[in-house]
mmCIF file of C-alpha atoms in Angstrom:
data_model
loop_
_atom_site.group_PDB
_atom_site.id
_atom_site.type_symbol
_atom_site.label_atom_id
_atom_site.label_comp_id
_atom_site.label_asym_id
_atom_site.label_seq_id
_atom_site.Cartn_x
_atom_site.Cartn_y
_atom_site.Cartn_z
ATOM 1 C CA UNK A 1 -81.262 34.067 91.236
ATOM 2 C CA UNK A 2 -81.356 33.586 87.483
ATOM 3 C CA UNK A 3 -84.785 35.006 86.585
ATOM 4 C CA UNK A 4 -84.892 36.796 83.222
ATOM 5 C CA UNK A 5 -84.683 40.523 83.972
ATOM 6 C CA UNK A 6 -86.613 41.365 80.795
ATOM 7 C CA UNK A 7 -89.698 39.426 81.871
ATOM 8 C CA UNK A 8 -92.379 41.962 82.946
ATOM 9 C CA UNK A 9 -93.694 39.592 85.628
ATOM 10 C CA UNK A 10 -90.288 39.548 87.285
ATOM 11 C CA UNK A 11 -90.037 43.118 88.438
ATOM 12 C CA UNK A 12 -92.558 43.303 91.272
ATOM 13 C CA UNK A 13 -91.794 39.998 93.012
ATOM 14 C CA UNK A 14 -88.068 40.679 93.174
ATOM 15 C CA UNK A 15 -88.678 44.186 94.497
ATOM 16 C CA UNK A 16 -91.128 42.844 97.081
ATOM 17 C CA UNK A 17 -88.553 40.332 98.285
ATOM 18 C CA UNK A 18 -86.056 43.131 98.901
ATOM 19 C CA UNK A 19 -88.663 45.378 100.538
ATOM 20 C CA UNK A 20 -89.589 42.502 102.842
ATOM 21 C CA UNK A 21 -85.936 42.386 103.879
ATOM 22 C CA UNK A 22 -86.105 46.139 104.568
ATOM 23 C CA UNK A 23 -89.004 45.486 106.949
ATOM 24 C CA UNK A 24 -87.062 42.753 108.725
ATOM 25 C CA UNK A 25 -84.022 45.006 109.081
ATOM 26 C CA UNK A 26 -86.090 47.797 110.587
ATOM 27 C CA UNK A 27 -87.912 45.464 112.961
ATOM 28 C CA UNK A 28 -84.778 43.678 114.163
ATOM 29 C CA UNK A 29 -82.754 46.865 114.511
ATOM 30 C CA UNK A 30 -85.391 48.695 116.529
ATOM 31 C CA UNK A 31 -85.970 45.656 118.755
ATOM 32 C CA UNK A 32 -82.232 45.420 119.442
ATOM 33 C CA UNK A 33 -82.042 49.131 120.233
ATOM 34 C CA UNK A 34 -84.970 48.842 122.609
ATOM 35 C CA UNK A 35 -83.314 45.951 124.415
ATOM 36 C CA UNK A 36 -80.066 47.914 124.606
ATOM 37 C CA UNK A 37 -81.581 51.038 126.142
ATOM 38 C CA UNK A 38 -84.081 49.367 128.486
ATOM 39 C CA UNK A 39 -81.106 47.592 130.041
ATOM 40 C CA UNK A 40 -80.128 51.071 131.266
ATOM 41 C CA UNK A 41 -83.628 52.027 132.417
ATOM 42 C CA UNK A 42 -86.961 50.463 131.488
ATOM 43 C CA UNK A 43 -88.458 53.880 130.854
ATOM 44 C CA UNK A 44 -86.069 54.444 127.937
ATOM 45 C CA UNK A 45 -88.149 51.977 125.983
ATOM 46 C CA UNK A 46 -90.835 54.643 125.694
ATOM 47 C CA UNK A 47 -88.745 56.628 123.227
ATOM 48 C CA UNK A 48 -87.936 53.565 121.127
ATOM 49 C CA UNK A 49 -91.614 52.607 121.135
ATOM 50 C CA UNK A 50 -92.569 56.018 119.720
ATOM 51 C CA UNK A 51 -90.431 55.347 116.635
ATOM 52 C CA UNK A 52 -91.239 51.632 116.398
ATOM 53 C CA UNK A 53 -94.993 52.103 116.691
ATOM 54 C CA UNK A 54 -95.022 54.564 113.801
ATOM 55 C CA UNK A 55 -92.895 52.273 111.616
ATOM 56 C CA UNK A 56 -95.011 49.217 112.459
ATOM 57 C CA UNK A 57 -98.270 51.107 111.832
ATOM 58 C CA UNK A 58 -97.554 50.652 108.137
ATOM 59 C CA UNK A 59 -97.564 53.484 105.680
ATOM 60 C CA UNK A 60 -97.129 53.374 101.936
ATOM 61 C CA UNK A 61 -93.339 52.803 101.985
ATOM 62 C CA UNK A 62 -93.054 54.942 98.858
ATOM 63 C CA UNK A 63 -89.482 56.050 99.473
ATOM 64 C CA UNK A 64 -88.049 52.567 100.049
ATOM 65 C CA UNK A 65 -89.965 51.345 96.991
ATOM 66 C CA UNK A 66 -88.456 54.007 94.738
ATOM 67 C CA UNK A 67 -84.976 53.458 96.201
ATOM 68 C CA UNK A 68 -85.120 49.703 95.557
ATOM 69 C CA UNK A 69 -86.669 50.265 92.118
ATOM 70 C CA UNK A 70 -83.861 52.657 91.206
ATOM 71 C CA UNK A 71 -81.341 49.998 92.183
ATOM 72 C CA UNK A 72 -82.995 47.173 90.271
ATOM 73 C CA UNK A 73 -83.890 49.259 87.215
ATOM 74 C CA UNK A 74 -80.221 50.271 87.041
ATOM 75 C CA UNK A 75 -79.195 46.616 86.905
ATOM 76 C CA UNK A 76 -78.389 46.100 90.581
ATOM 77 C CA UNK A 77 -77.936 42.477 91.620
ATOM 78 C CA UNK A 78 -80.960 41.354 93.690
ATOM 79 C CA UNK A 79 -78.807 38.669 95.322
ATOM 80 C CA UNK A 80 -76.391 41.305 96.649
ATOM 81 C CA UNK A 81 -78.901 43.845 97.881
ATOM 82 C CA UNK A 82 -77.532 44.507 101.373
ATOM 83 C CA UNK A 83 -76.547 48.093 100.579
ATOM 84 C CA UNK A 84 -79.849 49.063 98.995
ATOM 85 C CA UNK A 85 -81.735 47.396 101.855
ATOM 86 C CA UNK A 86 -79.841 49.657 104.264
ATOM 87 C CA UNK A 87 -80.454 52.736 102.100
ATOM 88 C CA UNK A 88 -84.174 51.990 101.846
ATOM 89 C CA UNK A 89 -84.394 51.545 105.625
ATOM 90 C CA UNK A 90 -82.633 54.900 106.015
ATOM 91 C CA UNK A 91 -85.259 56.513 103.752
ATOM 92 C CA UNK A 92 -88.119 55.158 105.860
ATOM 93 C CA UNK A 93 -86.546 56.262 109.140
ATOM 94 C CA UNK A 94 -85.953 59.742 107.746
ATOM 95 C CA UNK A 95 -89.620 59.799 106.750
ATOM 96 C CA UNK A 96 -90.595 58.761 110.287
ATOM 97 C CA UNK A 97 -88.567 61.683 111.641
ATOM 98 C CA UNK A 98 -90.311 64.071 109.258
ATOM 99 C CA UNK A 99 -93.789 62.784 110.143
ATOM 100 C CA UNK A 100 -93.267 62.947 113.909
ATOM 101 C CA UNK A 101 -91.943 66.505 113.742
ATOM 102 C CA UNK A 102 -94.521 67.567 111.133
ATOM 103 C CA UNK A 103 -97.351 66.415 113.409
ATOM 104 C CA UNK A 104 -96.040 68.660 116.184
ATOM 105 C CA UNK A 105 -95.807 71.658 113.862
ATOM 106 C CA UNK A 106 -99.283 71.007 112.439
ATOM 107 C CA UNK A 107 -100.806 70.154 115.851
ATOM 108 C CA UNK A 108 -102.168 66.999 114.226
ATOM 109 C CA UNK A 109 -103.855 64.467 116.480
ATOM 110 C CA UNK A 110 -103.913 61.372 114.215
ATOM 111 C CA UNK A 111 -101.325 59.592 112.100
ATOM 112 C CA UNK A 112 -101.696 56.181 110.441
ATOM 113 C CA UNK A 113 -104.936 55.613 112.307
ATOM 114 C CA UNK A 114 -103.489 56.208 115.788
ATOM 115 C CA UNK A 115 -102.837 59.197 118.062
ATOM 116 C CA UNK A 116 -99.735 61.150 117.072
ATOM 117 C CA UNK A 117 -96.649 60.837 119.252
ATOM 118 C CA UNK A 118 -97.054 64.202 120.970
ATOM 119 C CA UNK A 119 -100.764 63.645 121.649
ATOM 120 C CA UNK A 120 -100.256 60.122 123.001
ATOM 121 C CA UNK A 121 -97.556 61.194 125.415
ATOM 122 C CA UNK A 122 -99.381 64.326 126.534
ATOM 123 C CA UNK A 123 -102.254 62.020 127.535
ATOM 124 C CA UNK A 124 -99.815 59.703 129.285
ATOM 125 C CA UNK A 125 -98.508 62.666 131.272
ATOM 126 C CA UNK A 126 -102.034 63.673 132.273
ATOM 127 C CA UNK A 127 -103.076 60.135 133.206
ATOM 128 C CA UNK A 128 -100.072 59.774 135.510
ATOM 129 C CA UNK A 129 -100.547 63.169 137.123
ATOM 130 C CA UNK A 130 -96.936 64.141 136.513
ATOM 131 C CA UNK A 131 -95.468 67.575 137.139
ATOM 132 C CA UNK A 132 -95.233 70.231 134.430
ATOM 133 C CA UNK A 133 -97.331 70.867 131.341
ATOM 134 C CA UNK A 134 -98.694 67.787 129.600
ATOM 135 C CA UNK A 135 -98.568 69.271 126.096
ATOM 136 C CA UNK A 136 -94.959 70.362 126.603
ATOM 137 C CA UNK A 137 -94.033 66.852 127.724
ATOM 138 C CA UNK A 138 -95.753 65.311 124.698
ATOM 139 C CA UNK A 139 -94.007 67.653 122.287
ATOM 140 C CA UNK A 140 -90.659 66.993 123.957
ATOM 141 C CA UNK A 141 -91.067 63.235 123.516
ATOM 142 C CA UNK A 142 -92.017 63.758 119.860
ATOM 143 C CA UNK A 143 -89.052 66.025 119.137
ATOM 144 C CA UNK A 144 -86.656 63.526 120.683
ATOM 145 C CA UNK A 145 -88.287 60.548 118.959
ATOM 146 C CA UNK A 146 -87.994 62.303 115.612
ATOM 147 C CA UNK A 147 -84.360 63.131 116.333
ATOM 148 C CA UNK A 148 -83.678 59.499 117.226
ATOM 149 C CA UNK A 149 -85.238 58.328 113.951
ATOM 150 C CA UNK A 150 -83.001 60.805 112.118
ATOM 151 C CA UNK A 151 -79.888 59.460 113.857
ATOM 152 C CA UNK A 152 -80.882 55.900 113.044
ATOM 153 C CA UNK A 153 -81.443 56.847 109.411
ATOM 154 C CA UNK A 154 -77.846 58.084 109.283
ATOM 155 C CA UNK A 155 -76.622 54.794 110.748
ATOM 156 C CA UNK A 156 -78.370 52.822 108.022
ATOM 157 C CA UNK A 157 -77.099 55.130 105.292
ATOM 158 C CA UNK A 158 -73.555 54.769 106.617
ATOM 159 C CA UNK A 159 -73.986 51.011 106.295
ATOM 160 C CA UNK A 160 -75.229 51.482 102.725
ATOM 161 C CA UNK A 161 -72.159 53.584 101.878
ATOM 162 C CA UNK A 162 -74.301 55.609 99.508
ATOM 163 C CA UNK A 163 -73.575 59.009 98.035
ATOM 164 C CA UNK A 164 -72.889 61.089 101.160
ATOM 165 C CA UNK A 165 -73.328 64.410 99.362
ATOM 166 C CA UNK A 166 -76.687 63.322 97.938
ATOM 167 C CA UNK A 167 -77.863 62.142 101.364
ATOM 168 C CA UNK A 168 -76.853 65.466 102.922
ATOM 169 C CA UNK A 169 -78.611 67.407 100.159
ATOM 170 C CA UNK A 170 -81.769 65.327 100.546
ATOM 171 C CA UNK A 171 -81.971 66.056 104.262
ATOM 172 C CA UNK A 172 -81.189 69.746 103.836
ATOM 173 C CA UNK A 173 -83.880 70.088 101.154
ATOM 174 C CA UNK A 174 -86.415 68.422 103.424
ATOM 175 C CA UNK A 175 -85.663 70.680 106.381
ATOM 176 C CA UNK A 176 -85.440 73.963 104.466
ATOM 177 C CA UNK A 177 -88.558 73.065 102.480
ATOM 178 C CA UNK A 178 -90.398 72.304 105.720
ATOM 179 C CA UNK A 179 -89.314 75.641 107.173
ATOM 180 C CA UNK A 180 -90.626 77.448 104.096
ATOM 181 C CA UNK A 181 -93.906 75.542 104.485
ATOM 182 C CA UNK A 182 -94.179 76.846 108.054
ATOM 183 C CA UNK A 183 -93.280 80.333 106.848
ATOM 184 C CA UNK A 184 -95.903 80.200 104.090
ATOM 185 C CA UNK A 185 -98.552 79.218 106.636
ATOM 186 C CA UNK A 186 -97.701 82.276 108.748
ATOM 187 C CA UNK A 187 -97.327 84.660 105.795
ATOM 188 C CA UNK A 188 -100.023 83.981 103.171
ATOM 189 C CA UNK A 189 -98.358 86.196 100.558
ATOM 190 C CA UNK A 190 -96.369 83.254 99.154
ATOM 191 C CA UNK A 191 -96.599 83.167 95.365
ATOM 192 C CA UNK A 192 -97.226 80.230 93.086
ATOM 193 C CA UNK A 193 -93.572 79.809 92.141
ATOM 194 C CA UNK A 194 -92.477 79.619 95.772
ATOM 195 C CA UNK A 195 -95.292 77.222 96.658
ATOM 196 C CA UNK A 196 -94.269 74.970 93.776
ATOM 197 C CA UNK A 197 -90.663 75.052 95.040
ATOM 198 C CA UNK A 198 -91.826 74.132 98.548
ATOM 199 C CA UNK A 199 -93.940 71.246 97.228
ATOM 200 C CA UNK A 200 -91.149 69.818 95.128
ATOM 201 C CA UNK A 201 -88.399 70.348 97.718
ATOM 202 C CA UNK A 202 -90.012 69.186 100.948
ATOM 203 C CA UNK A 203 -91.940 66.329 99.410
ATOM 204 C CA UNK A 204 -91.345 65.454 95.764
ATOM 205 C CA UNK A 205 -87.573 65.230 95.750
ATOM 206 C CA UNK A 206 -87.159 63.295 98.956
ATOM 207 C CA UNK A 207 -90.060 61.014 98.098
ATOM 208 C CA UNK A 208 -89.199 60.068 94.526
ATOM 209 C CA UNK A 209 -86.244 61.714 92.810
ATOM 210 C CA UNK A 210 -83.579 61.342 95.496
ATOM 211 C CA UNK A 211 -84.464 57.730 96.465
ATOM 212 C CA UNK A 212 -84.402 56.705 92.788
ATOM 213 C CA UNK A 213 -81.046 58.362 92.179
ATOM 214 C CA UNK A 214 -79.595 56.910 95.399
ATOM 215 C CA UNK A 215 -80.696 53.416 94.404
ATOM 216 C CA UNK A 216 -79.253 53.747 90.903
ATOM 217 C CA UNK A 217 -76.004 55.048 92.343
ATOM 218 C CA UNK A 218 -75.703 51.961 94.550
ATOM 219 C CA UNK A 219 -75.889 49.927 91.336
ATOM 220 C CA UNK A 220 -73.092 52.057 89.859
ATOM 221 C CA UNK A 221 -75.332 53.859 87.361
ATOM 222 C CA UNK A 222 -74.826 57.593 87.753
ATOM 223 C CA UNK A 223 -75.679 57.928 84.052
ATOM 224 C CA UNK A 224 -79.358 57.628 85.014
ATOM 225 C CA UNK A 225 -79.265 60.685 87.297
ATOM 226 C CA UNK A 226 -80.560 63.172 84.705
ATOM 227 C CA UNK A 227 -83.451 60.999 83.481
ATOM 228 C CA UNK A 228 -84.457 59.993 86.999
ATOM 229 C CA UNK A 229 -84.204 63.656 88.002
ATOM 230 C CA UNK A 230 -86.669 64.740 85.310
ATOM 231 C CA UNK A 231 -88.999 61.859 86.116
ATOM 232 C CA UNK A 232 -88.788 62.515 89.853
ATOM 233 C CA UNK A 233 -89.345 66.269 89.581
ATOM 234 C CA UNK A 234 -92.546 65.846 87.564
ATOM 235 C CA UNK A 235 -93.956 62.858 89.450
ATOM 236 C CA UNK A 236 -92.908 64.383 92.771
ATOM 237 C CA UNK A 237 -94.920 67.523 92.074
ATOM 238 C CA UNK A 238 -97.885 65.368 91.070
ATOM 239 C CA UNK A 239 -97.469 63.441 94.329
ATOM 240 C CA UNK A 240 -97.608 66.633 96.403
ATOM 241 C CA UNK A 241 -100.585 68.033 94.500
ATOM 242 C CA UNK A 242 -102.430 64.774 95.161
ATOM 243 C CA UNK A 243 -101.504 65.173 98.839
ATOM 244 C CA UNK A 244 -103.075 68.643 98.789
ATOM 245 C CA UNK A 245 -106.264 67.283 97.232
ATOM 246 C CA UNK A 246 -106.445 64.413 99.711
ATOM 247 C CA UNK A 247 -106.087 66.876 102.573
ATOM 248 C CA UNK A 248 -108.821 69.067 101.124
ATOM 249 C CA UNK A 249 -111.270 66.403 99.943
ATOM 250 C CA UNK A 250 -110.194 63.198 101.689
ATOM 251 C CA UNK A 251 -112.577 61.071 103.685
ATOM 252 C CA UNK A 252 -110.747 61.733 106.949
ATOM 253 C CA UNK A 253 -108.940 59.534 109.478
ATOM 254 C CA UNK A 254 -111.032 56.400 108.952
ATOM 255 C CA UNK A 255 -109.898 56.214 105.321
ATOM 256 C CA UNK A 256 -106.527 57.973 105.327
ATOM 257 C CA UNK A 257 -105.301 57.527 108.899
ATOM 258 C CA UNK A 258 -105.068 61.284 109.459
ATOM 259 C CA UNK A 259 -107.520 64.198 109.718
ATOM 260 C CA UNK A 260 -108.799 65.954 106.598
ATOM 261 C CA UNK A 261 -108.588 69.707 106.193
ATOM 262 C CA UNK A 262 -105.418 70.283 108.211
ATOM 263 C CA UNK A 263 -104.012 72.612 105.557
ATOM 264 C CA UNK A 264 -107.180 74.713 105.820
ATOM 265 C CA UNK A 265 -106.935 74.813 109.610
ATOM 266 C CA UNK A 266 -103.280 75.827 109.450
ATOM 267 C CA UNK A 267 -104.063 78.465 106.780
ATOM 268 C CA UNK A 268 -101.360 76.976 104.569
ATOM 269 C CA UNK A 269 -100.848 78.618 101.205
ATOM 270 C CA UNK A 270 -100.275 75.314 99.442
ATOM 271 C CA UNK A 271 -99.792 75.034 95.702
ATOM 272 C CA UNK A 272 -103.439 74.016 95.501
ATOM 273 C CA UNK A 273 -104.508 77.199 97.277
ATOM 274 C CA UNK A 274 -102.288 79.493 95.193
ATOM 275 C CA UNK A 275 -103.920 78.097 92.062
ATOM 276 C CA UNK A 276 -107.327 78.615 93.645
ATOM 277 C CA UNK A 277 -106.498 82.264 94.365
ATOM 278 C CA UNK A 278 -105.657 82.714 90.684
ATOM 279 C CA UNK A 279 -109.262 81.705 89.905
ATOM 280 C CA UNK A 280 -110.895 83.654 92.719
ATOM 281 C CA UNK A 281 -108.904 86.171 94.851
ATOM 282 C CA UNK A 282 -111.547 85.926 97.580
ATOM 283 C CA UNK A 283 -110.138 82.533 98.549
ATOM 284 C CA UNK A 284 -106.995 84.081 100.006
ATOM 285 C CA UNK A 285 -109.003 86.266 102.398
ATOM 286 C CA UNK A 286 -111.376 83.440 103.288
ATOM 287 C CA UNK A 287 -108.543 81.086 104.108
ATOM 288 C CA UNK A 288 -106.554 83.689 106.055
ATOM 289 C CA UNK A 289 -109.704 84.641 107.934
ATOM 290 C CA UNK A 290 -110.382 81.084 109.054
ATOM 291 C CA UNK A 291 -113.288 80.204 106.762
ATOM 292 C CA UNK A 292 -114.733 76.774 107.402
ATOM 293 C CA UNK A 293 -113.380 73.866 105.393
ATOM 294 C CA UNK A 294 -116.720 73.131 103.735
ATOM 295 C CA UNK A 295 -116.865 76.625 102.211
ATOM 296 C CA UNK A 296 -113.305 76.421 100.946
ATOM 297 C CA UNK A 297 -113.928 72.989 99.421
ATOM 298 C CA UNK A 298 -116.994 74.305 97.650
ATOM 299 C CA UNK A 299 -115.046 77.221 96.207
ATOM 300 C CA UNK A 300 -112.281 74.922 94.987
ATOM 301 C CA UNK A 301 -114.910 73.056 92.993
ATOM 302 C CA UNK A 302 -116.902 76.098 91.861
ATOM 303 C CA UNK A 303 -113.838 77.940 90.583
ATOM 304 C CA UNK A 304 -112.651 74.931 88.600
ATOM 305 C CA UNK A 305 -109.486 74.654 90.687
ATOM 306 C CA UNK A 306 -110.038 71.017 91.593
ATOM 307 C CA UNK A 307 -110.581 70.058 87.964
ATOM 308 C CA UNK A 308 -107.521 72.050 86.875
ATOM 309 C CA UNK A 309 -105.339 70.346 89.489
ATOM 310 C CA UNK A 310 -106.559 66.923 88.403
ATOM 311 C CA UNK A 311 -105.695 67.751 84.795
ATOM 312 C CA UNK A 312 -102.307 69.128 85.817
ATOM 313 C CA UNK A 313 -101.536 65.966 87.792
ATOM 314 C CA UNK A 314 -102.252 63.965 84.654
ATOM 315 C CA UNK A 315 -99.933 66.151 82.580
ATOM 316 C CA UNK A 316 -97.147 65.922 85.154
ATOM 317 C CA UNK A 317 -97.463 62.138 85.280
ATOM 318 C CA UNK A 318 -97.224 61.880 81.503
ATOM 319 C CA UNK A 319 -94.273 64.257 81.506
ATOM 320 C CA UNK A 320 -92.461 62.151 84.085
ATOM 321 C CA UNK A 321 -93.016 58.953 82.147
ATOM 322 C CA UNK A 322 -91.790 60.554 78.894
ATOM 323 C CA UNK A 323 -88.577 61.521 80.679
ATOM 324 C CA UNK A 324 -87.677 57.822 80.701
ATOM 325 C CA UNK A 325 -88.344 57.204 76.986
ATOM 326 C CA UNK A 326 -84.703 57.447 75.973
ATOM 327 C CA UNK A 327 -83.143 56.317 79.246
ATOM 328 C CA UNK A 328 -81.020 53.151 79.034
ATOM 329 C CA UNK A 329 -83.483 51.005 80.990
ATOM 330 C CA UNK A 330 -84.898 47.541 80.565
ATOM 331 C CA UNK A 331 -88.435 47.959 79.102
ATOM 332 C CA UNK A 332 -89.935 46.044 82.022
ATOM 333 C CA UNK A 333 -88.534 48.527 84.533
ATOM 334 C CA UNK A 334 -89.528 51.506 82.384
ATOM 335 C CA UNK A 335 -93.088 50.164 82.412
ATOM 336 C CA UNK A 336 -92.942 49.592 86.147
ATOM 337 C CA UNK A 337 -91.765 53.154 86.799
ATOM 338 C CA UNK A 338 -94.663 54.407 84.681
ATOM 339 C CA UNK A 339 -97.057 52.303 86.760
ATOM 340 C CA UNK A 340 -95.528 53.632 89.989
ATOM 341 C CA UNK A 341 -95.948 57.195 88.741
ATOM 342 C CA UNK A 342 -99.655 56.582 88.200
ATOM 343 C CA UNK A 343 -100.010 54.894 91.583
ATOM 344 C CA UNK A 344 -98.591 57.823 93.547
ATOM 345 C CA UNK A 345 -100.284 60.492 91.426
ATOM 346 C CA UNK A 346 -103.768 59.007 91.505
ATOM 347 C CA UNK A 347 -103.862 57.456 94.972
ATOM 348 C CA UNK A 348 -106.742 58.158 97.359
ATOM 349 C CA UNK A 349 -104.819 58.187 100.653
#
């Protein structure tokens, strides 16, 4: 491939070609694994299907996109992209693990427009009249499916031969951040600083910063780590704040593929809610006391919290883009990273 790397029209097609290869790798790998395990017992295919169905249901593929962008923006050869393809597949499988487990913890019933893994298999248990508790069976399938996705993500990352320490840190951040999210839901005394740390750690870093840095590292460009870190920290926080707003004000499963208001139902002291409490302390008691979602939404608007969050998302996005001003990047890729920042910060699902 001899396309001029400085041509702005080049950047998206070449990235899409590599991301299409990521999809093929995931599809072929999971199909081969299903064939392998159903040869032992046909019922083993159920576990593979739980992972495959979630992957094939779509999703935004944000983490693979940032990983591949980091590689290409750092000058990685698109004709020798096998390692970044494997790393991007690892990112998506790790995300699948996180979603499957998160749905159990949140007792969510929809994901990507379909029943969540634990709900689907609890129903399967009931329909077959099997022994034991249906909900326990469904949760067990989901825990194991998430674990399997995690193991497969490690296999792909081993093939990528990426930065092992960075991969370990990414996974540890995700898990500890998720634990602190669970803790904050149980103990609503979490302060704004802690909630910001949770948002950045369990979502922002593993969604944007770490995939970008991993991709750049595969291209041999560790000199971009600091700039990508500043960009990823700011845009990652904007990403999570948008997630909070979508949960609070989203149109629900028909538009987003998952229920709206789950954070309210779980009494989570998200960053959005800590900022709301700053405006009106009554919100903490209303949320902890199980106030209905409509009342909480109204207060978020009345107190100016929603408007403040929107403005803050804009500032964070600008801050992230400015972090790349002096980075040694091709202008076309700098512009593309700015466009990606806006896409994730101002999305509606």
